[in-house]
Coordinates of C-alpha atoms and ligand atoms in Angstrom, one line a residue:
M15 CA 79.6 139.2 68.9
S16 CA 82.2 136.4 68.6
N17 CA 81.6 133.0 70.3
P18 CA 83.2 132.3 73.5
S19 CA 86.5 130.4 73.1
L20 CA 87.5 127.1 74.5
L21 CA 90.9 125.5 74.5
I22 CA 90.7 121.7 74.5
L23 CA 93.8 119.8 75.8
P24 CA 93.0 116.1 75.8
G25 CA 96.3 115.0 77.1
D26 CA 97.3 111.2 77.6
G27 CA 95.7 107.9 78.1
I28 CA 92.0 107.9 78.1
G29 CA 92.0 111.7 78.0
P30 CA 91.7 111.9 74.1
E31 CA 88.9 109.1 74.1
V32 CA 86.6 111.0 76.7
M33 CA 87.4 114.3 75.2
T34 CA 86.0 113.2 71.9
Q35 CA 82.6 112.6 73.4
V36 CA 82.9 116.1 75.1
K37 CA 83.5 117.5 71.6
R38 CA 80.1 115.7 70.4
I39 CA 78.3 117.5 73.4
I40 CA 79.8 120.8 72.5
D41 CA 78.7 120.5 68.9
W42 CA 75.2 119.6 70.1
Y43 CA 75.0 122.8 72.0
G44 CA 76.1 124.7 68.9
E45 CA 73.4 123.1 66.7
K46 CA 70.6 122.6 69.0
R47 CA 70.9 125.4 71.6
D48 CA 72.4 128.2 69.4
L49 CA 75.3 128.1 71.9
A50 CA 78.4 127.7 69.7
F51 CA 82.0 128.0 71.0
D52 CA 85.2 128.6 69.0
V53 CA 87.2 125.5 69.8
S54 CA 90.8 124.9 69.4
E55 CA 92.9 122.0 70.4
D56 CA 96.5 121.4 71.8
L57 CA 98.8 119.2 73.6
V58 CA 99.6 118.8 77.2
G59 CA 101.4 116.3 79.3
G60 CA 103.2 113.2 77.7
A61 CA 101.5 114.1 74.4
A62 CA 103.2 117.6 74.5
Y63 CA 106.5 116.0 75.6
D64 CA 106.6 113.6 72.6
K65 CA 106.4 116.5 70.2
H66 CA 108.1 119.5 72.0
G67 CA 110.3 117.9 74.8
V68 CA 108.3 119.7 77.4
P69 CA 104.8 118.8 78.9
L70 CA 103.3 122.3 78.0
S71 CA 104.8 124.6 75.5
D72 CA 105.1 128.2 75.8
E73 CA 102.8 128.7 72.9
T74 CA 100.1 126.5 74.4
M75 CA 100.5 128.3 77.7
A76 CA 99.9 131.6 76.0
K77 CA 96.7 130.2 74.3
A78 CA 95.5 129.0 77.6
Q79 CA 95.9 132.5 79.1
E80 CA 93.7 134.0 76.2
V81 CA 90.8 131.6 76.0
D82 CA 87.6 131.9 78.0
A83 CA 88.0 128.3 79.4
V84 CA 90.4 125.4 79.2
L85 CA 89.1 121.9 79.0
L86 CA 91.7 119.2 80.1
G87 CA 91.4 115.4 79.7
A88 CA 94.3 113.8 81.7
V89 CA 98.1 113.6 81.9
G90 CA 100.7 111.0 82.5
G91 CA 101.4 107.3 81.8
P92 CA 104.0 104.7 82.3
A93 CA 105.9 105.7 79.3
Y94 CA 106.8 108.9 81.2
D95 CA 107.3 107.6 84.7
N96 CA 111.1 107.8 84.3
L97 CA 111.4 111.3 82.8
D98 CA 113.3 114.0 84.7
F99 CA 111.0 115.7 87.4
S100 CA 111.0 118.8 85.5
V101 CA 109.5 117.4 82.4
K102 CA 106.9 114.9 83.8
P103 CA 103.4 115.3 82.4
E104 CA 102.1 116.4 85.8
R105 CA 104.4 119.5 85.6
G106 CA 102.3 120.7 82.5
L107 CA 99.1 120.5 84.7
L108 CA 100.8 122.4 87.5
R109 CA 102.2 125.0 85.2
L110 CA 98.6 125.7 83.8
R111 CA 97.3 126.0 87.5
K112 CA 100.1 128.3 88.7
E113 CA 100.5 130.6 85.6
M114 CA 96.7 131.0 85.2
D115 CA 96.5 131.5 89.0
L116 CA 93.6 129.1 89.4
F117 CA 93.5 129.3 93.1
A118 CA 90.0 127.8 93.7
N119 CA 89.5 124.2 92.8
L120 CA 85.9 123.1 93.0
R121 CA 85.6 119.3 93.4
P122 CA 81.9 118.3 93.8
A123 CA 81.3 114.8 95.2
Q124 CA 77.7 113.9 94.4
C125 CA 76.2 110.5 94.5
F126 CA 73.8 109.6 91.7
D127 CA 70.8 107.8 93.1
A128 CA 71.3 105.1 90.4
L129 CA 74.8 104.4 91.5
A130 CA 74.4 104.6 95.4
D131 CA 75.1 100.7 95.6
F132 CA 78.5 101.2 94.0
S133 CA 80.0 103.2 97.0
S134 CA 82.2 101.2 99.4
L135 CA 80.1 102.6 102.2
K136 CA 76.5 101.7 103.1
K137 CA 73.9 103.0 100.7
E138 CA 72.1 105.0 103.4
L139 CA 75.4 106.9 104.2
V140 CA 75.9 108.0 100.6
A141 CA 72.5 108.2 99.0
G142 CA 71.9 111.8 98.1
L143 CA 75.3 112.8 99.1
D144 CA 76.3 116.4 97.8
I145 CA 79.5 117.7 98.9
M146 CA 81.7 120.6 97.5
I147 CA 85.4 120.5 98.3
V148 CA 87.1 123.8 97.6
R149 CA 90.8 123.0 97.4
E150 CA 93.5 125.9 97.4
L151 CA 95.4 125.1 94.2
T152 CA 98.2 127.5 93.5
S153 CA 100.3 127.5 96.8
G154 CA 101.1 125.5 99.8
I155 CA 103.5 122.6 99.8
Y156 CA 103.0 122.0 96.0
F157 CA 104.8 125.4 95.3
G158 CA 106.6 126.5 98.4
E159 CA 110.3 127.3 98.5
P160 CA 112.8 125.9 99.5
R161 CA 112.4 122.7 97.8
G162 CA 114.6 119.9 96.3
I163 CA 116.8 117.2 97.4
H164 CA 120.4 118.0 98.7
I165 CA 123.2 116.4 100.5
E166 CA 123.7 117.1 104.3
D167 CA 126.3 115.2 106.2
N168 CA 126.6 112.7 103.5
M169 CA 123.0 111.9 103.5
R170 CA 120.3 112.9 101.0
V171 CA 117.7 115.1 102.3
G172 CA 114.3 116.0 100.7
V173 CA 112.7 119.2 101.4
N174 CA 109.2 120.7 100.6
T175 CA 107.8 123.9 102.2
Q176 CA 104.2 124.6 103.4
R177 CA 103.7 128.2 103.1
Y178 CA 100.5 130.3 102.8
T179 CA 100.2 134.1 103.0
E180 CA 97.1 135.4 104.4
A181 CA 96.0 136.9 101.1
E182 CA 96.2 133.3 99.5
I183 CA 94.1 131.8 102.4
E184 CA 91.6 134.6 102.2
R185 CA 90.8 134.6 98.4
G186 CA 90.1 130.8 98.5
A187 CA 88.1 131.3 101.7
R188 CA 85.8 133.8 99.9
A189 CA 85.4 131.5 97.1
A190 CA 84.1 128.8 99.5
F191 CA 81.9 131.1 101.4
E192 CA 80.3 132.3 98.2
L193 CA 79.5 128.9 97.2
A194 CA 78.2 127.9 100.6
M195 CA 75.9 131.0 100.2
K196 CA 74.5 129.4 97.1
R197 CA 74.0 125.9 98.7
D198 CA 73.2 124.9 102.3
K199 CA 75.1 127.7 104.0
K200 CA 77.6 125.3 105.8
L201 CA 81.3 125.5 105.6
C202 CA 83.8 123.3 107.2
S203 CA 87.5 124.5 107.0
M204 CA 90.1 121.7 107.5
E205 CA 93.8 122.2 108.4
K206 CA 96.2 120.9 111.2
A207 CA 96.3 123.9 113.5
N208 CA 97.4 121.4 116.2
V209 CA 100.8 120.8 114.6
M210 CA 101.2 123.4 111.8
E211 CA 101.7 127.2 112.1
S212 CA 100.2 127.5 108.5
G213 CA 97.3 125.7 109.9
I214 CA 97.0 128.3 112.9
L215 CA 97.0 131.2 110.3
W216 CA 94.6 129.2 108.0
R217 CA 92.1 128.9 110.9
D218 CA 92.5 132.6 111.9
V219 CA 92.0 133.9 108.5
V220 CA 89.1 131.9 107.6
T221 CA 87.6 132.9 110.9
E222 CA 88.1 136.7 109.9
V223 CA 86.5 136.2 106.4
H224 CA 83.4 134.6 108.2
A225 CA 82.6 138.1 109.5
D226 CA 81.6 139.0 105.9
Y227 CA 79.3 135.8 105.7
P228 CA 77.5 135.7 109.0
E229 CA 74.6 133.6 107.5
V230 CA 77.1 130.7 106.8
E231 CA 77.7 128.2 109.7
L232 CA 81.4 127.8 109.9
S233 CA 83.1 125.0 111.6
H234 CA 86.8 123.9 111.8
M235 CA 88.2 120.4 111.9
Y236 CA 91.6 118.9 111.8
A237 CA 92.2 117.4 108.5
D238 CA 92.9 114.0 109.9
N239 CA 89.6 114.0 111.6
G240 CA 88.0 115.5 108.5
A241 CA 89.1 112.2 106.6
M242 CA 87.6 110.1 109.3
Q243 CA 84.4 112.1 109.3
L244 CA 84.3 111.8 105.4
V245 CA 84.1 108.0 105.5
R246 CA 81.9 107.8 108.9
A247 CA 79.3 110.3 108.1
P248 CA 79.9 112.2 104.8
K249 CA 76.3 113.9 104.6
Q250 CA 77.3 116.1 107.6
F251 CA 79.3 118.2 105.2
D252 CA 78.1 120.9 102.6
V253 CA 81.3 122.9 101.6
I254 CA 84.7 121.9 102.7
Y255 CA 87.5 124.4 102.3
T256 CA 91.1 123.1 102.7
D257 CA 94.8 123.6 101.4
N258 CA 96.5 122.2 98.4
L259 CA 97.8 118.9 99.9
F260 CA 95.0 118.1 102.2
G261 CA 92.6 118.9 99.4
D262 CA 94.4 116.5 97.0
I263 CA 93.9 113.7 99.5
L264 CA 90.5 114.5 100.9
S265 CA 89.0 114.9 97.5
D266 CA 90.1 111.5 96.4
C267 CA 88.6 110.1 99.5
A268 CA 85.2 112.0 98.9
A269 CA 85.2 111.1 95.3
M270 CA 85.4 107.4 96.0
L271 CA 82.4 107.7 98.3
T272 CA 80.3 108.3 95.2
G273 CA 81.2 104.8 93.8
S274 CA 83.4 105.8 90.8
L275 CA 86.1 108.1 90.2
G276 CA 84.9 108.1 86.5
M277 CA 82.0 110.2 87.4
L278 CA 83.5 113.3 89.1
P279 CA 84.2 116.6 87.4
S280 CA 86.3 119.6 88.6
A281 CA 86.6 123.4 88.0
S282 CA 89.6 125.4 88.7
L283 CA 88.9 129.2 88.9
G284 CA 91.0 132.2 89.1
L285 CA 90.6 135.9 89.0
P286 CA 88.0 137.6 86.6
M287 CA 89.4 138.4 83.2
A288 CA 88.7 141.7 81.3
N289 CA 85.3 140.2 80.1
G290 CA 84.3 139.5 83.6
R291 CA 84.7 135.6 83.3
P292 CA 87.0 134.0 85.6
K293 CA 90.2 132.4 84.4
A294 CA 89.1 128.8 84.3
M295 CA 90.1 125.2 83.6
Y296 CA 87.8 122.2 83.8
E297 CA 89.0 118.6 84.1
P298 CA 87.8 115.2 85.3
V299 CA 89.2 114.1 88.6
H300 CA 90.2 110.8 87.3
G301 CA 93.6 110.3 85.7
S302 CA 94.7 108.9 82.4
A303 CA 93.9 105.3 83.3
P304 CA 96.8 103.6 81.2
D305 CA 95.3 100.1 82.0
I306 CA 92.2 100.7 79.8
T307 CA 93.8 103.2 77.4
G308 CA 92.6 102.8 73.7
Q309 CA 90.0 100.1 74.4
G310 CA 87.1 102.2 74.1
K311 CA 86.1 101.4 77.7
A312 CA 86.5 104.7 79.5
N313 CA 83.7 106.3 81.1
P314 CA 83.3 110.0 79.5
I315 CA 81.0 111.2 82.2
A316 CA 83.3 112.9 84.4
C317 CA 84.8 114.9 81.5
I318 CA 81.3 115.6 80.2
L319 CA 80.3 116.9 83.5
S320 CA 83.5 119.0 83.7
F321 CA 82.0 120.7 80.5
A322 CA 78.6 121.2 82.6
M323 CA 80.7 123.0 85.2
A324 CA 82.1 125.3 82.3
L325 CA 78.6 126.0 81.2
R326 CA 77.7 127.1 84.7
Y327 CA 80.8 128.8 86.0
S328 CA 82.4 130.3 82.9
F329 CA 79.3 130.9 80.6
D330 CA 76.5 131.7 83.1
Q331 CA 74.6 129.0 81.5
G332 CA 73.3 127.3 84.7
E333 CA 70.0 126.1 83.0
E334 CA 71.9 124.4 80.2
A335 CA 74.3 122.8 82.7
G336 CA 71.4 121.5 84.5
R337 CA 70.0 120.0 81.3
L338 CA 73.3 118.2 80.6
E339 CA 73.4 117.0 84.2
A340 CA 69.9 115.8 84.1
A341 CA 70.5 113.9 80.7
I342 CA 73.3 112.0 82.6
E343 CA 71.1 111.3 85.5
K344 CA 68.5 110.0 83.2
V345 CA 70.8 107.5 81.2
L346 CA 72.1 106.2 84.5
A347 CA 68.7 105.7 85.9
D348 CA 67.9 103.9 82.7
G349 CA 70.6 101.5 83.3
A350 CA 73.4 102.9 80.9
R351 CA 76.6 101.7 82.4
T352 CA 80.3 101.8 81.3
G353 CA 82.6 99.0 82.5
D354 CA 83.6 100.8 85.6
L355 CA 79.9 101.0 86.7
M356 CA 79.2 97.2 86.4
G357 CA 77.6 95.9 89.6
P358 CA 77.7 92.3 90.7
E359 CA 74.6 91.8 88.6
G360 CA 76.9 92.2 85.5
G361 CA 75.5 93.0 82.1
T362 CA 77.2 94.3 78.9
P363 CA 79.0 97.5 79.4
L364 CA 78.6 100.4 77.0
S365 CA 81.6 101.6 75.3
T366 CA 82.9 105.1 75.6
I367 CA 81.2 106.0 72.4
E368 CA 77.9 104.3 73.0
M369 CA 77.7 106.2 76.5
G370 CA 78.3 109.4 74.4
D371 CA 75.4 108.2 72.0
V372 CA 72.9 107.7 74.9
I373 CA 73.7 111.1 76.5
L374 CA 73.2 112.8 73.2
A375 CA 69.8 111.0 72.7
A376 CA 68.8 112.1 76.2
L377 CA 69.8 115.7 75.3
D378 CA 67.5 115.4 72.2
A379 CA 64.7 114.2 74.2
S380 CA 65.1 117.1 76.7
L381 CA 64.2 119.6 73.9
Ligands
IPM21 C1 95.0 116.0 91.2 C2 96.1 115.2 90.8 C3 97.2 116.1 90.7 C4 97.6 116.8 91.9 C5 98.5 115.4 90.1 C6 98.3 114.8 88.8 C7 99.6 116.5 89.9 O1 96.4 114.2 91.9 O2 94.5 116.8 90.4 O3 94.3 115.6 92.3 O4 98.2 116.2 92.8 O5 97.1 117.8 92.1
MG22 MG1 94.9 114.1 93.3

């Protein structure tokens, strides 16, 4: 049997630096756990624009459709800020999500004990925090038509459309209920049913799907209240299910509760392929961080944890994913810190490569 295949798209900014550490981890699994992958690498975002004039070439798109999982670093940077909208780095990412039909975006917000002091909230509010946001990723206002900027009565008008079919709401809801079943069996659905028809439909459909998951305790919240509750008492949540735009905003909010964006992974999952694995792309929640690019300072943990999610959700290797997560918890508990994790007590931060070194050492020690 051939090895499972991975397509690595390091992208822009710190993407390549953090991805280099992930590649070391992937190699470790091949050597030490008999879990080898066929890895190929390609360009996305500004890096692809520089070479091909588009943020994702058709060839790369086709490759992404064929592999068992895609690992993406980050896209974007100041050099590309003034490009035409249609070729901005972000369009590469959005094309991957849309054409692979990655409708369920899993964004865990977990607070590592060793880092509870880094949160902008009081330690007792975030210690032990473990939330999973499921963001609908392929529809809603990100993709709805009509869209554009046009002239009306000599004035420019900007238009975007929030549009959801019940099938789109339903498949994401099923993914969220399934996750809730494996966790604390609590699901909170967030929309704006008080002002948006799409929100009314959202609430109806989620309630209908609930009939198939009677063990899960379902609640509904307006998304603005959800944002408030996330910073007031985040531990009340287990799984949150919300739309593309609210999910974008709420997941950044939830991420910061944990202290550092440099820690959080994500998985974007679609329908099962012929081999039973879901279409999948894994990426850190953080961006390309142009301010620290090329300085060897970036925290590789979010990207490494994204590979752990790949082990769990694409390759059915939950135990090996747990090994990697435990190794990261161990090095943090031992005091390993990149620059973004330096507290008021100071100290010498580890470089990106040194953080990779200590995680690999912890993996070795786990055998
Ligand atoms: C995210 C990002 C993207 C989004 C951007 C880069 C297009 O903010 O993944 O949360 O808005 O979805
Ligand atoms: Mg975002």
